[in-house]
mmCIF file of C-alpha atoms in Angstrom:
data_model
loop_
_atom_site.group_PDB
_atom_site.id
_atom_site.type_symbol
_atom_site.label_atom_id
_atom_site.label_comp_id
_atom_site.label_asym_id
_atom_site.label_seq_id
_atom_site.Cartn_x
_atom_site.Cartn_y
_atom_site.Cartn_z
ATOM 1 C CA MET A 29 -22.046 39.448 14.054
ATOM 2 C CA MET A 30 -19.359 41.971 15.012
ATOM 3 C CA LYS A 31 -21.817 44.215 16.875
ATOM 4 C CA ALA A 32 -23.428 41.258 18.652
ATOM 5 C CA SER A 33 -20.026 40.037 19.822
ATOM 6 C CA MET A 34 -19.014 43.420 21.171
ATOM 7 C CA ASP A 35 -22.340 43.755 23.020
ATOM 8 C CA SER A 36 -22.249 40.296 24.611
ATOM 9 C CA VAL A 37 -18.506 39.996 25.294
ATOM 10 C CA ALA A 38 -16.674 42.597 27.384
ATOM 11 C CA VAL A 39 -13.029 43.537 26.878
ATOM 12 C CA ALA A 40 -10.504 43.758 29.720
ATOM 13 C CA ILE A 41 -6.895 44.919 29.682
ATOM 14 C CA LEU A 42 -4.687 43.199 32.242
ATOM 15 C CA SER A 43 -2.570 45.991 33.726
ATOM 16 C CA GLY A 44 -1.861 44.863 37.282
ATOM 17 C CA GLY A 45 1.498 43.171 36.715
ATOM 18 C CA MET A 46 4.539 44.201 38.738
ATOM 19 C CA SER A 47 6.720 44.872 35.630
ATOM 20 C CA SER A 48 9.748 43.503 37.504
ATOM 21 C CA ARG A 49 11.815 42.821 34.374
ATOM 22 C CA MET A 50 11.019 46.235 32.897
ATOM 23 C CA GLY A 51 11.843 48.173 36.042
ATOM 24 C CA LYS A 52 8.950 50.597 35.518
ATOM 25 C CA PRO A 53 5.181 50.247 34.934
ATOM 26 C CA LYS A 54 4.500 49.063 31.382
ATOM 27 C CA THR A 55 1.213 50.953 31.371
ATOM 28 C CA ASP A 56 3.179 54.228 31.262
ATOM 29 C CA LEU A 57 5.559 53.357 28.404
ATOM 30 C CA LEU A 58 5.081 55.528 25.333
ATOM 31 C CA VAL A 59 4.552 54.407 21.738
ATOM 32 C CA PRO A 60 4.110 56.511 18.570
ATOM 33 C CA ASN A 61 0.550 57.222 17.465
ATOM 34 C CA ALA A 62 -1.021 59.200 14.628
ATOM 35 C CA ASP A 63 -1.524 62.205 16.924
ATOM 36 C CA GLY A 64 1.674 61.925 18.960
ATOM 37 C CA ASN A 65 2.986 59.564 21.605
ATOM 38 C CA VAL A 66 0.523 57.623 23.755
ATOM 39 C CA THR A 67 1.038 55.089 26.529
ATOM 40 C CA PHE A 68 0.651 51.337 25.992
ATOM 41 C CA LEU A 69 -2.585 51.493 27.946
ATOM 42 C CA GLU A 70 -3.968 54.492 26.050
ATOM 43 C CA ARG A 71 -3.298 52.808 22.726
ATOM 44 C CA LEU A 72 -5.058 49.593 23.747
ATOM 45 C CA CYS A 73 -7.992 51.536 25.203
ATOM 46 C CA ARG A 74 -8.389 53.405 21.910
ATOM 47 C CA ASN A 75 -8.131 50.179 19.899
ATOM 48 C CA PHE A 76 -10.907 48.498 21.890
ATOM 49 C CA SER A 77 -13.292 51.372 22.578
ATOM 50 C CA ALA A 78 -15.919 49.775 20.291
ATOM 51 C CA PHE A 79 -16.760 47.122 22.890
ATOM 52 C CA SER A 80 -19.878 47.992 24.886
ATOM 53 C CA TYR A 81 -18.350 46.882 28.213
ATOM 54 C CA ARG A 82 -14.717 47.783 28.935
ATOM 55 C CA TYR A 83 -12.529 47.058 31.963
ATOM 56 C CA ILE A 84 -8.975 47.496 33.179
ATOM 57 C CA ALA A 85 -7.612 45.058 35.767
ATOM 58 C CA ILE A 86 -5.275 46.871 38.158
ATOM 59 C CA ASN A 87 -3.451 46.096 41.403
ATOM 60 C CA ALA A 88 -4.104 47.796 44.723
ATOM 61 C CA THR A 89 -1.190 50.229 44.308
ATOM 62 C CA GLN A 90 -2.413 51.622 40.979
ATOM 63 C CA ASP A 91 -4.780 54.519 40.416
ATOM 64 C CA ILE A 92 -5.726 54.183 36.756
ATOM 65 C CA GLN A 93 -8.740 55.952 35.317
ATOM 66 C CA MET A 94 -9.338 55.810 31.556
ATOM 67 C CA PRO A 95 -12.412 57.375 29.910
ATOM 68 C CA GLY A 96 -14.992 54.714 29.038
ATOM 69 C CA PHE A 97 -13.235 51.961 31.040
ATOM 70 C CA VAL A 98 -14.045 50.673 34.519
ATOM 71 C CA SER A 99 -10.990 49.915 36.656
ATOM 72 C CA ILE A 100 -11.268 46.750 38.745
ATOM 73 C CA VAL A 101 -8.763 46.148 41.545
ATOM 74 C CA ASP A 102 -7.388 42.603 41.840
ATOM 75 C CA LYS A 103 -9.074 40.807 44.725
ATOM 76 C CA PHE A 104 -5.835 38.899 45.409
ATOM 77 C CA GLU A 105 -2.409 40.534 45.649
ATOM 78 C CA LYS A 106 0.677 39.391 43.770
ATOM 79 C CA ILE A 107 -0.634 36.123 42.350
ATOM 80 C CA GLY A 108 -0.257 37.090 38.700
ATOM 81 C CA PRO A 109 -2.821 37.399 35.908
ATOM 82 C CA ILE A 110 -5.105 34.696 37.302
ATOM 83 C CA GLY A 111 -6.099 37.213 39.992
ATOM 84 C CA GLY A 112 -6.959 39.908 37.466
ATOM 85 C CA ILE A 113 -8.965 37.505 35.307
ATOM 86 C CA TYR A 114 -10.903 36.247 38.317
ATOM 87 C CA SER A 115 -11.570 39.767 39.618
ATOM 88 C CA VAL A 116 -12.903 41.061 36.297
ATOM 89 C CA LEU A 117 -15.113 38.011 35.742
ATOM 90 C CA LYS A 118 -16.666 38.519 39.181
ATOM 91 C CA GLU A 119 -17.536 42.136 38.357
ATOM 92 C CA SER A 120 -18.329 41.921 34.632
ATOM 93 C CA SER A 121 -21.791 42.755 33.324
ATOM 94 C CA THR A 122 -21.346 40.111 30.617
ATOM 95 C CA GLU A 123 -21.014 36.342 30.754
ATOM 96 C CA ALA A 124 -17.787 36.425 28.727
ATOM 97 C CA VAL A 125 -14.745 38.708 28.742
ATOM 98 C CA PHE A 126 -12.021 39.079 26.128
ATOM 99 C CA PHE A 127 -8.700 39.595 27.925
ATOM 100 C CA ILE A 128 -5.594 41.292 26.535
ATOM 101 C CA ALA A 129 -2.257 41.821 28.264
ATOM 102 C CA CYS A 130 -1.160 45.443 28.628
ATOM 103 C CA ASP A 131 2.345 44.603 27.394
ATOM 104 C CA MET A 132 1.037 43.800 23.874
ATOM 105 C CA PRO A 133 0.553 47.372 22.584
ATOM 106 C CA SER A 134 0.408 46.224 18.947
ATOM 107 C CA PHE A 135 -2.640 44.027 19.518
ATOM 108 C CA SER A 136 -5.350 45.026 17.028
ATOM 109 C CA MET A 137 -9.123 45.023 16.911
ATOM 110 C CA GLU A 138 -8.873 42.941 13.734
ATOM 111 C CA CYS A 139 -7.064 40.197 15.636
ATOM 112 C CA ALA A 140 -9.604 40.337 18.472
ATOM 113 C CA MET A 141 -12.504 40.018 16.033
ATOM 114 C CA ARG A 142 -10.902 37.001 14.383
ATOM 115 C CA ILE A 143 -10.643 35.282 17.776
ATOM 116 C CA LEU A 144 -14.281 36.126 18.511
ATOM 117 C CA GLU A 145 -15.291 34.626 15.156
ATOM 118 C CA LYS A 146 -13.359 31.403 15.812
ATOM 119 C CA TRP A 147 -14.546 31.014 19.408
ATOM 120 C CA ASN A 148 -16.992 28.117 19.898
ATOM 121 C CA LYS A 149 -19.058 30.194 22.406
ATOM 122 C CA GLU A 150 -18.932 27.309 24.909
ATOM 123 C CA SER A 151 -15.428 26.819 26.303
ATOM 124 C CA PRO A 152 -12.975 29.456 27.445
ATOM 125 C CA CYS A 153 -10.325 29.910 24.774
ATOM 126 C CA PHE A 154 -6.797 31.196 24.363
ATOM 127 C CA ALA A 155 -4.568 32.005 21.422
ATOM 128 C CA VAL A 156 -1.541 30.068 20.243
ATOM 129 C CA VAL A 157 1.036 31.612 17.889
ATOM 130 C CA ASN A 158 3.475 29.346 16.064
ATOM 131 C CA GLY A 159 3.088 26.747 18.805
ATOM 132 C CA HIS A 160 3.539 29.270 21.636
ATOM 133 C CA ARG A 161 0.644 29.562 24.075
ATOM 134 C CA GLU A 162 -0.726 33.040 24.794
ATOM 135 C CA PRO A 163 -3.117 32.525 27.743
ATOM 136 C CA LEU A 164 -3.268 36.288 28.403
ATOM 137 C CA VAL A 165 -5.096 36.701 25.091
ATOM 138 C CA GLY A 166 -8.369 34.857 25.155
ATOM 139 C CA ILE A 167 -11.978 34.669 26.220
ATOM 140 C CA TYR A 168 -12.919 33.613 29.737
ATOM 141 C CA THR A 169 -16.497 33.118 30.962
ATOM 142 C CA LYS A 170 -18.244 33.301 34.318
ATOM 143 C CA ASN A 171 -18.379 29.480 34.195
ATOM 144 C CA CYS A 172 -14.616 29.653 34.859
ATOM 145 C CA ILE A 173 -15.056 31.287 38.277
ATOM 146 C CA PRO A 174 -15.427 28.115 40.407
ATOM 147 C CA LEU A 175 -12.262 26.540 38.990
ATOM 148 C CA LEU A 176 -10.342 29.817 39.275
ATOM 149 C CA GLU A 177 -11.382 30.060 42.939
ATOM 150 C CA LYS A 178 -10.313 26.471 43.558
ATOM 151 C CA LEU A 179 -6.901 26.927 41.935
ATOM 152 C CA ILE A 180 -6.288 30.214 43.761
ATOM 153 C CA SER A 181 -7.154 28.570 47.089
ATOM 154 C CA GLU A 182 -4.664 25.794 46.238
ATOM 155 C CA LYS A 183 -2.026 28.402 45.263
ATOM 156 C CA LYS A 184 -1.931 27.019 41.706
ATOM 157 C CA TYR A 185 -1.612 30.295 39.850
ATOM 158 C CA LYS A 186 -0.379 29.149 36.418
ATOM 159 C CA LEU A 187 -2.984 29.650 33.720
ATOM 160 C CA GLY A 188 -1.708 26.526 31.957
ATOM 161 C CA ILE A 189 -3.103 24.434 34.831
ATOM 162 C CA PHE A 190 -6.461 26.197 34.511
ATOM 163 C CA HIS A 191 -6.711 25.604 30.758
ATOM 164 C CA GLU A 192 -5.798 21.924 31.074
ATOM 165 C CA GLN A 193 -8.465 21.324 33.702
ATOM 166 C CA MET A 194 -11.063 23.445 31.894
ATOM 167 C CA LYS A 195 -10.365 21.789 28.514
ATOM 168 C CA SER A 196 -10.171 25.182 26.811
ATOM 169 C CA GLN A 197 -10.432 25.814 23.105
ATOM 170 C CA VAL A 198 -7.094 26.592 21.449
ATOM 171 C CA ILE A 199 -7.225 29.133 18.605
ATOM 172 C CA ASP A 200 -4.300 29.343 16.202
ATOM 173 C CA MET A 201 -3.516 33.003 15.536
ATOM 174 C CA SER A 202 -0.119 32.587 13.857
ATOM 175 C CA GLU A 203 -1.288 34.801 10.989
ATOM 176 C CA PHE A 204 -1.335 37.701 13.472
ATOM 177 C CA GLU A 205 2.110 37.024 14.946
ATOM 178 C CA SER A 206 3.142 40.693 15.116
ATOM 179 C CA ASP A 207 0.064 41.539 17.230
ATOM 180 C CA PHE A 208 1.432 39.302 19.966
ATOM 181 C CA THR A 209 4.768 41.085 20.332
ATOM 182 C CA ASN A 210 5.361 41.026 24.072
ATOM 183 C CA ILE A 211 7.273 43.923 25.645
ATOM 184 C CA ASN A 212 8.955 42.556 28.779
ATOM 185 C CA THR A 213 12.342 44.325 28.922
ATOM 186 C CA MET A 214 13.840 47.668 27.945
ATOM 187 C CA ASP A 215 15.535 45.904 25.001
ATOM 188 C CA ASP A 216 12.115 44.733 23.771
ATOM 189 C CA TYR A 217 10.829 48.274 24.168
ATOM 190 C CA GLU A 218 13.696 49.872 22.232
ATOM 191 C CA LYS A 219 13.287 47.352 19.389
ATOM 192 C CA MET A 220 9.571 48.082 19.169
ATOM 193 C CA LYS A 221 10.176 51.841 19.010
ATOM 194 C CA GLU A 222 12.694 51.348 16.186
ATOM 195 C CA MET A 223 10.190 49.260 14.220
ATOM 196 C CA GLU A 224 7.414 51.826 14.640
ATOM 197 C CA ARG A 225 9.445 54.877 13.657
#
């Protein structure tokens, strides 16, 4: 089941955000690893290298090349993650894509596999952790493209609107709370480094 999922569902890391609260690109922030410090993006790419199809969503100002991953430039500028999700779905070789936000460097393959196991294979899905929605962690399918296009044309960029209209599956992942640690500010970053020392 694990192999089938990784062959039929691609993985994509959303890396095109502006990092306005951080003040520097989150993709370049360093975290400890077994063989020295690696960037957020490098760690996530290593964690998800077992997927057969692998993508990184980037904005037009970025030049990111990671071995084994295809970089896809957002087709729309500065509209948030909905643009990256749409752009990857348009280019993906698979019908479904598992998306992960770049600012969740602790996200594990184990957590991803649990979501894949719980997914109903019909609706798009997203994770919820202790009642908090995590729409940047979930599975989106090519069936989502028409609604994404419609919402983008209407300038409705919030993923919450998409999920309400698409009647998405909600998957409770509270047992993996630490995987969803979101690094948005330098304070968040310093706390994470302390915890991982």
